[in-house]
Short mmCIF file of C-alpha atoms in Angstrom, two decimals:
data_model
loop_
_atom_site.label_atom_id
_atom_site.label_comp_id
_atom_site.label_asym_id
_atom_site.label_seq_id
_atom_site.Cartn_x
_atom_site.Cartn_y
_atom_site.Cartn_z
CA LYS Q 1398 -110.61 -14.02 94.98
CA PRO Q 1399 -108.00 -11.57 93.90
CA GLY Q 1400 -110.17 -8.44 94.28
CA GLU Q 1401 -111.37 -9.13 97.84
CA GLN Q 1402 -108.80 -7.30 99.72
CA LYS Q 1403 -109.92 -4.02 98.24
CA HIS Q 1404 -113.31 -4.20 99.85
CA PRO Q 1405 -113.34 -3.50 103.47
CA LYS Q 1406 -117.05 -4.37 103.59
CA GLU Q 1407 -116.37 -8.05 102.76
CA PRO Q 1408 -117.34 -10.40 105.56
CA SER Q 1409 -113.60 -11.33 106.36
CA SER Q 1410 -112.88 -7.68 106.91
CA LEU Q 1411 -115.72 -7.17 109.36
CA GLN Q 1412 -113.85 -9.65 111.73
CA CYS Q 1413 -110.61 -7.69 111.09
CA MET Q 1414 -108.58 -5.46 113.43
CA HIS Q 1415 -107.57 -2.68 111.10
CA LEU Q 1416 -103.95 -1.36 111.39
CA ALA Q 1417 -102.78 1.66 109.39
CA VAL Q 1418 -99.26 2.96 108.76
CA VAL Q 1419 -97.75 5.60 106.62
CA ALA Q 1420 -94.30 4.87 105.07
CA CYS Q 1421 -92.22 7.17 103.07
CA GLY Q 1422 -88.49 7.53 102.28
CA ASP Q 1423 -86.27 4.88 103.90
CA ARG Q 1424 -88.96 3.52 106.14
CA LEU Q 1425 -89.66 0.21 104.32
CA GLU Q 1426 -87.67 -2.11 106.63
CA GLU Q 1427 -88.90 -0.47 109.76
CA THR Q 1428 -92.55 -0.82 108.54
CA LEU Q 1429 -92.09 -4.34 107.73
CA ILE Q 1430 -90.71 -5.22 111.22
CA MET Q 1431 -93.63 -3.40 112.87
CA LEU Q 1432 -96.13 -5.53 110.82
CA LYS Q 1433 -94.14 -8.60 111.56
CA SER Q 1434 -94.33 -7.97 115.28
CA ALA Q 1435 -98.09 -7.51 114.76
CA VAL Q 1436 -98.58 -10.81 113.07
CA LEU Q 1437 -96.21 -12.72 115.31
CA PHE Q 1438 -98.49 -12.34 118.40
CA SER Q 1439 -101.96 -11.41 117.21
CA ASN Q 1440 -104.94 -13.83 117.55
CA LYS Q 1441 -107.67 -12.26 115.44
CA ARG Q 1442 -107.26 -11.51 111.80
CA LEU Q 1443 -105.46 -8.33 110.69
CA CYS Q 1444 -106.24 -5.87 107.89
CA PHE Q 1445 -103.20 -3.79 107.05
CA HIS Q 1446 -103.65 -0.42 105.41
CA ILE Q 1447 -100.32 0.67 104.19
CA PHE Q 1448 -99.98 4.45 102.87
CA ALA Q 1449 -96.67 4.52 100.84
CA GLU Q 1450 -94.92 6.45 98.12
CA ASP Q 1451 -95.46 4.75 94.73
CA SER Q 1452 -91.88 3.69 94.61
CA LEU Q 1453 -92.30 1.55 97.84
CA LYS Q 1454 -95.54 -0.27 96.74
CA PRO Q 1455 -93.91 -3.15 94.74
CA GLU Q 1456 -91.38 -3.64 97.42
CA PHE Q 1457 -93.99 -4.03 100.20
CA GLU Q 1458 -96.00 -6.39 98.02
CA LYS Q 1459 -92.93 -8.61 97.23
CA LYS Q 1460 -91.65 -8.67 100.92
CA LEU Q 1461 -95.15 -9.46 102.34
CA LYS Q 1462 -95.63 -12.37 99.92
CA GLU Q 1463 -92.30 -13.89 101.12
CA TRP Q 1464 -93.67 -14.53 104.55
CA PRO Q 1465 -94.57 -18.19 105.26
CA SER Q 1466 -98.21 -19.00 104.60
CA SER Q 1467 -98.82 -19.89 108.29
CA TYR Q 1468 -98.41 -15.99 108.74
CA THR Q 1469 -99.77 -14.61 105.58
CA LYS Q 1470 -103.14 -16.22 106.26
CA LYS Q 1471 -103.47 -14.14 109.25
CA PHE Q 1472 -103.66 -10.84 107.52
CA GLU Q 1473 -104.80 -9.15 104.31
CA SER Q 1474 -103.10 -5.88 103.09
CA SER Q 1475 -104.03 -2.85 100.95
CA ILE Q 1476 -101.49 -0.32 99.82
CA TYR Q 1477 -102.59 3.18 99.04
CA PRO Q 1478 -100.83 6.19 97.45
CA ILE Q 1479 -100.24 9.29 99.62
CA THR Q 1480 -103.20 11.68 99.13
CA PHE Q 1481 -104.54 14.83 100.89
CA SER Q 1482 -108.09 15.44 100.37
CA VAL Q 1483 -108.14 19.15 101.60
CA GLY Q 1484 -105.73 22.05 101.35
CA ASN Q 1485 -102.37 22.05 99.67
CA ALA Q 1486 -100.67 18.73 99.20
CA GLN Q 1487 -97.16 20.16 99.06
CA GLU Q 1488 -97.71 21.98 102.36
CA TRP Q 1489 -99.06 18.80 103.96
CA LYS Q 1490 -96.01 16.97 102.69
CA ARG Q 1491 -93.70 19.55 104.27
CA LEU Q 1492 -95.36 19.41 107.54
CA PHE Q 1493 -92.90 17.68 110.10
CA LYS Q 1494 -91.77 14.58 108.02
CA PRO Q 1495 -92.77 13.70 104.54
CA CYS Q 1496 -96.09 12.13 104.35
CA ALA Q 1497 -96.68 12.10 108.25
CA ALA Q 1498 -99.74 14.30 107.83
CA GLN Q 1499 -101.41 11.51 105.99
CA ARG Q 1500 -102.76 9.99 109.20
CA LEU Q 1501 -104.96 13.11 109.63
CA PHE Q 1502 -106.97 12.14 106.54
CA LEU Q 1503 -107.57 8.43 107.52
CA PRO Q 1504 -111.26 9.05 108.54
CA VAL Q 1505 -111.71 10.61 105.12
CA ILE Q 1506 -110.03 8.04 102.96
CA LEU Q 1507 -111.03 4.89 104.68
CA LYS Q 1508 -114.71 5.57 104.54
CA ASP Q 1509 -115.73 1.95 104.87
CA VAL Q 1510 -113.58 1.24 108.10
CA ASP Q 1511 -115.36 1.57 111.32
CA SER Q 1512 -112.43 1.55 113.74
CA LEU Q 1513 -108.57 1.63 113.27
CA LEU Q 1514 -105.27 1.59 115.02
CA TYR Q 1515 -102.73 3.86 113.51
CA VAL Q 1516 -99.08 3.50 114.40
CA ASP Q 1517 -95.82 5.16 113.37
CA THR Q 1518 -93.33 3.00 111.52
CA ASP Q 1519 -90.99 2.76 114.51
CA VAL Q 1520 -93.50 0.92 116.76
CA LEU Q 1521 -93.10 -2.67 117.81
CA PHE Q 1522 -95.95 -4.81 119.28
CA LEU Q 1523 -94.89 -6.84 122.30
CA ARG Q 1524 -98.33 -8.33 122.93
CA PRO Q 1525 -101.36 -9.15 120.77
CA ILE Q 1526 -103.03 -6.11 119.04
CA ASP Q 1527 -106.30 -7.77 120.18
CA ASP Q 1528 -105.49 -6.33 123.66
CA ILE Q 1529 -105.33 -2.60 122.59
CA TRP Q 1530 -108.31 -3.32 120.19
CA HIS Q 1531 -110.44 -4.15 123.29
CA ILE Q 1532 -109.84 -0.58 124.57
CA LEU Q 1533 -112.43 0.58 121.85
CA LYS Q 1534 -115.03 -1.04 124.01
CA GLU Q 1535 -114.06 1.08 126.97
CA PHE Q 1536 -114.71 4.38 125.16
CA ASN Q 1537 -117.65 6.26 126.60
CA SER Q 1538 -120.26 7.87 124.37
CA THR Q 1539 -118.21 10.94 123.52
CA GLN Q 1540 -114.80 9.42 123.06
CA LEU Q 1541 -113.57 8.73 119.63
CA ALA Q 1542 -109.89 8.36 119.84
CA ALA Q 1543 -107.25 7.18 122.24
CA MET Q 1544 -103.59 8.32 122.63
CA ALA Q 1545 -101.02 8.09 125.52
CA PRO Q 1546 -99.52 11.17 127.15
CA GLU Q 1547 -96.43 12.84 125.61
CA HIS Q 1548 -94.84 12.78 128.98
CA GLU Q 1549 -95.51 11.51 132.53
CA ILE Q 1550 -93.74 14.48 134.31
CA PRO Q 1551 -94.97 18.06 133.23
CA LYS Q 1552 -91.87 19.79 134.43
CA ILE Q 1553 -89.60 17.83 132.00
CA GLY Q 1554 -92.30 17.48 129.25
CA TRP Q 1555 -91.94 19.13 125.86
CA TYR Q 1556 -95.31 20.65 125.50
CA SER Q 1557 -95.47 22.06 129.06
CA ARG Q 1558 -92.07 23.78 128.55
CA PHE Q 1559 -92.04 24.90 124.92
CA ALA Q 1560 -95.45 24.77 123.10
CA ARG Q 1561 -96.70 27.96 121.66
CA HIS Q 1562 -100.08 26.57 120.75
CA PRO Q 1563 -102.91 24.89 122.72
CA TYR Q 1564 -102.28 21.23 123.75
CA TYR Q 1565 -104.29 18.47 125.51
CA GLY Q 1566 -104.04 18.14 129.25
CA THR Q 1567 -100.89 18.96 131.28
CA THR Q 1568 -98.31 17.35 129.06
CA GLY Q 1569 -99.98 16.90 125.68
CA VAL Q 1570 -100.43 13.56 123.90
CA ASN Q 1571 -98.24 11.44 121.62
CA SER Q 1572 -99.76 10.45 118.24
CA GLY Q 1573 -97.41 7.46 117.46
CA VAL Q 1574 -100.03 5.10 118.57
CA MET Q 1575 -103.58 6.24 117.94
CA LEU Q 1576 -106.77 4.19 118.31
CA MET Q 1577 -109.63 5.69 116.37
CA ASN Q 1578 -113.37 5.15 115.92
CA LEU Q 1579 -113.50 6.49 112.48
CA THR Q 1580 -117.42 6.38 112.29
CA ARG Q 1581 -117.59 8.61 115.24
CA ILE Q 1582 -114.89 10.96 113.95
CA ARG Q 1583 -116.77 11.26 110.65
CA SER Q 1584 -120.10 12.10 112.32
CA THR Q 1585 -118.87 14.49 115.05
CA GLN Q 1586 -119.05 18.38 114.92
CA PHE Q 1587 -115.90 19.61 116.66
CA LYS Q 1588 -115.47 22.68 118.71
CA ASN Q 1589 -112.56 24.82 117.40
CA SER Q 1590 -110.88 28.23 117.59
CA LEU Q 1591 -111.98 29.24 114.19
CA ILE Q 1592 -115.83 29.70 114.17
CA ALA Q 1593 -118.44 29.56 116.89
CA ALA Q 1594 -120.25 26.66 115.17
CA GLY Q 1595 -118.81 23.08 115.17
CA LEU Q 1596 -116.98 21.78 112.12
CA THR Q 1597 -116.51 18.29 110.70
CA TRP Q 1598 -113.02 16.70 110.93
CA GLU Q 1599 -112.41 17.26 107.26
CA GLU Q 1600 -113.64 21.01 107.29
CA MET Q 1601 -111.37 21.72 110.29
CA LEU Q 1602 -108.02 20.35 109.32
CA TYR Q 1603 -106.77 22.85 106.77
CA PRO Q 1604 -108.01 26.11 108.45
CA LEU Q 1605 -106.61 24.91 111.64
CA TYR Q 1606 -103.24 24.19 110.17
CA GLN Q 1607 -103.35 27.70 108.57
CA LYS Q 1608 -103.98 29.24 111.83
CA TYR Q 1609 -101.25 27.62 113.91
CA LYS Q 1610 -98.74 26.68 111.13
CA ASN Q 1611 -96.17 29.17 112.48
CA TYR Q 1612 -96.22 27.68 116.04
CA ILE Q 1613 -96.23 24.06 115.45
CA THR Q 1614 -93.01 22.01 115.80
CA TRP Q 1615 -94.22 18.29 115.63
CA GLY Q 1616 -96.57 18.68 112.75
CA ASP Q 1617 -99.60 16.47 112.72
CA GLN Q 1618 -99.14 15.54 116.48
CA ASP Q 1619 -99.38 19.33 117.25
CA LEU Q 1620 -102.53 19.52 115.21
CA LEU Q 1621 -104.17 16.69 117.10
CA ASN Q 1622 -103.18 18.22 120.33
CA ILE Q 1623 -104.91 21.47 119.35
CA ILE Q 1624 -108.07 19.52 118.23
CA PHE Q 1625 -108.34 17.65 121.59
CA TYR Q 1626 -107.50 20.79 123.62
CA PHE Q 1627 -110.80 22.19 122.19
CA ASN Q 1628 -112.64 18.77 122.47
CA PRO Q 1629 -111.12 16.99 125.47
CA GLU Q 1630 -114.24 14.86 126.02
CA CYS Q 1631 -113.49 13.17 122.67
CA LEU Q 1632 -110.29 11.67 123.91
CA TYR Q 1633 -109.62 8.54 125.87
CA VAL Q 1634 -106.05 8.53 127.31
CA PHE Q 1635 -104.36 5.21 127.69
CA PRO Q 1636 -101.39 4.54 130.01
CA CYS Q 1637 -97.75 4.89 128.98
CA GLN Q 1638 -97.07 1.14 128.41
CA TRP Q 1639 -99.13 1.28 125.20
CA ASN Q 1640 -96.55 3.87 123.77
CA TYR Q 1641 -93.41 3.30 125.55
CA ARG Q 1642 -90.60 5.63 124.40
CA PRO Q 1643 -86.98 6.44 125.31
CA ASP Q 1644 -88.29 9.29 127.42
CA HIS Q 1645 -89.82 6.72 129.81
CA CYS Q 1646 -86.48 5.41 130.96
CA MET Q 1647 -83.49 7.66 129.72
CA TYR Q 1648 -83.96 9.96 132.70
CA GLY Q 1649 -84.95 7.24 134.99
CA SER Q 1650 -87.85 4.96 134.97
CA ASN Q 1651 -91.13 7.05 134.96
CA CYS Q 1652 -93.85 4.87 133.43
CA ARG Q 1653 -95.42 3.09 136.31
CA GLY Q 1654 -97.72 0.93 134.14
CA ALA Q 1655 -94.77 -0.63 132.34
CA GLU Q 1656 -93.00 -1.32 135.68
CA GLN Q 1657 -96.12 -3.19 136.80
CA GLU Q 1658 -97.20 -4.89 133.54
CA GLY Q 1659 -94.25 -4.51 131.22
CA VAL Q 1660 -94.19 -2.60 127.78
CA SER Q 1661 -97.11 -3.38 125.62
CA ILE Q 1662 -96.21 -1.31 122.55
CA LEU Q 1663 -92.57 -0.10 122.09
CA HIS Q 1664 -92.17 3.18 120.26
CA GLY Q 1665 -88.55 3.81 119.21
CA ASN Q 1666 -88.73 7.42 118.22
CA ARG Q 1667 -85.64 9.67 117.99
CA GLY Q 1668 -84.17 7.00 115.58
CA VAL Q 1669 -83.10 4.84 118.44
CA TYR Q 1670 -83.33 1.50 116.41
CA HIS Q 1671 -80.60 2.72 114.13
CA ASP Q 1672 -78.03 4.28 116.49
CA ASP Q 1673 -76.34 3.37 119.70
CA LYS Q 1674 -78.00 5.80 122.10
CA GLN Q 1675 -80.54 3.36 123.51
CA PRO Q 1676 -79.25 -0.08 123.12
CA THR Q 1677 -82.22 -1.65 124.82
CA PHE Q 1678 -84.61 -0.41 122.18
CA LYS Q 1679 -82.16 -1.46 119.37
CA ALA Q 1680 -81.80 -5.04 120.79
CA LEU Q 1681 -85.56 -5.60 120.61
CA TYR Q 1682 -85.76 -4.20 117.05
CA GLU Q 1683 -82.97 -6.41 115.95
CA VAL Q 1684 -84.20 -9.53 117.59
CA ILE Q 1685 -87.68 -9.11 116.01
CA ARG Q 1686 -86.04 -8.36 112.58
CA ASP Q 1687 -83.75 -11.49 112.72
CA PHE Q 1688 -86.37 -13.77 114.08
CA PRO Q 1689 -86.91 -16.68 111.50
CA PHE Q 1690 -90.85 -16.89 111.38
CA GLU Q 1691 -91.15 -20.61 111.82
CA ASP Q 1692 -88.62 -20.92 114.68
CA ASN Q 1693 -89.32 -21.53 118.30
CA LEU Q 1694 -90.16 -18.17 119.95
CA PHE Q 1695 -88.25 -18.77 123.15
CA GLN Q 1696 -85.23 -20.18 121.53
CA SER Q 1697 -84.86 -17.61 118.65
CA LEU Q 1698 -86.40 -14.54 120.15
CA TYR Q 1699 -86.55 -14.51 123.88
CA TYR Q 1700 -83.18 -15.98 124.75
CA PRO Q 1701 -81.21 -13.75 122.31
CA LEU Q 1702 -83.00 -10.82 123.67
CA GLN Q 1703 -82.06 -11.68 127.21
CA SER Q 1704 -78.35 -12.04 126.32
CA LYS Q 1705 -78.45 -8.76 124.27
CA PHE Q 1706 -79.95 -7.02 127.28
CA LEU Q 1707 -76.94 -8.00 129.42
CA ASP Q 1708 -74.89 -5.66 127.23
CA THR Q 1709 -77.08 -2.76 128.11
CA VAL Q 1710 -77.11 -2.69 131.88
CA HIS Q 1711 -74.68 0.26 131.80
CA THR Q 1712 -77.54 2.38 130.42
CA LEU Q 1713 -80.67 3.75 132.34
CA CYS Q 1714 -83.13 1.97 130.16
CA GLY Q 1715 -80.95 -1.23 130.32
CA ARG Q 1716 -81.32 -1.10 134.18
CA VAL Q 1717 -84.95 -2.02 134.02
CA PRO Q 1718 -84.87 -4.97 131.63
CA GLN Q 1719 -87.98 -6.61 133.26
CA VAL Q 1720 -89.97 -3.61 131.90
CA PHE Q 1721 -89.15 -4.73 128.37
CA LEU Q 1722 -89.29 -8.53 128.94
CA LYS Q 1723 -92.40 -8.99 131.21
CA GLN Q 1724 -95.14 -8.54 128.62
CA ILE Q 1725 -93.32 -10.23 125.75
CA GLU Q 1726 -92.56 -13.36 127.93
CA LYS Q 1727 -96.20 -13.36 128.91
CA THR Q 1728 -97.25 -13.14 125.30
CA MET Q 1729 -94.81 -15.84 124.15
CA LYS Q 1730 -95.99 -18.34 126.83
CA LYS Q 1731 -99.55 -17.80 125.43
CA VAL Q 1732 -98.57 -18.28 121.82
CA TYR Q 1733 -96.53 -21.33 122.70
CA GLU Q 1734 -99.34 -22.84 124.84
CA ASN Q 1735 -101.90 -22.26 122.04
CA ARG Q 1736 -99.49 -23.98 119.52
CA VAL Q 1737 -98.86 -26.90 121.83
CA ILE Q 1738 -102.52 -27.38 122.38
CA VAL Q 1739 -103.34 -27.16 118.64
CA TYR Q 1740 -100.47 -29.54 117.83
CA LEU Q 1741 -101.49 -32.04 120.58
CA GLY Q 1742 -105.13 -31.85 119.45
CA ALA Q 1743 -104.14 -32.55 115.77
CA ASN Q 1744 -102.04 -35.56 116.92
CA HIS Q 1745 -104.38 -36.89 119.64
CA ARG Q 1746 -104.91 -40.19 117.86
CA TYR Q 1747 -101.26 -41.08 118.47
#
C-alpha cells in the first residue's frame, strides 16, 4: 500500500532495523553508497530514515527506485525535511556542518521509533547491521545510547589536548556511529550543568548549546560529549572496530579490535573518500560504489578490492590490509553461502 512506509507502527516496521542519516549539500552520492553497503550485507529488513534538504528529496527517491527489486524489497524508506523543534533553526544549521545538528532531534521527531542506528553519510558497513543492532540487547538498565571513543590514545586525542568544555571519559566519544534507544532517551531526566533538577532531552538541548556555544568546535558531537559527561551511566561504549577512522591507522595501527576481528564499520571522515590522503579508505568506497548489484560479491567486490589495496602498501593504513579485509571477507562468505543454499533449495528437484 502506498502509504505504509509513513507509519513506523505498521507490523513490517516492528521487524525493522531503523537506520537514520542526515544529508545536505553535496552528500547525495555518499549517502546512497552508505545505504547500498547497508543493504548489500544485512539479513533483517531495514527502515531508512533520510533527513535531507528539499532539493535532494526527488533525487533520493529516484535513485533508490533504480536499485534491483531483489534489494529494494529488503528495505523501506522515509524522507524527512530538516527541522529543529527547539531553539533557533538558523543557529542549529550553522553548528558545525549544515544540518548536522538534526541528529540531536531524532528522539523528538521519530516518536514512534523505539531504537535507531544513526550514522554519518561517510560511513560504510562491512558486515550486517544486524550485528551492531544486537548491541542494544547488551545495554544495562541505565544505558540509552552507544558510541565509540574519539581516540584510543589520550595523549594524541583531540579532546584530551584541546577541548574547552566537559567531555565523556578520557578521550571523548565520536558521534559518527550512534546506536540509540529512543524510548529510553524520551523518558529520561538528564543531569546537567544548568539546573539542579533533571531535564528531558528536548528541554536540555538548546540551553546547553547556549551555555557552551563559544567553546565547541565539533558541533553536535561536542554537545553529546557534554551530555554524557554529566550522565556517564547512560552511555554504552563500543570498541573502535564499529567506528574505524583514519586516526586508527594513519599514525600506526591503534585499534586492537580491528586487528583481531577486522573493521566492522568504516568511517571515512576528513573527506578521505574524495582525496588521495588515505587511499585504503578511498579504495573501499570506490569498490562499493562501482559494485553492480546483481554481480558475484567475490568477483566484483572482493578481488578488485584486493588489487586496489596493493597500490596502498606505501601508506600506514595500507600496511594493515587484513584489518580492512577480514570482516568483509567473512561477511561475503556468509552472504554467498546463504545464496547458494537458497539457490540449491529452490532447485533441489533437479
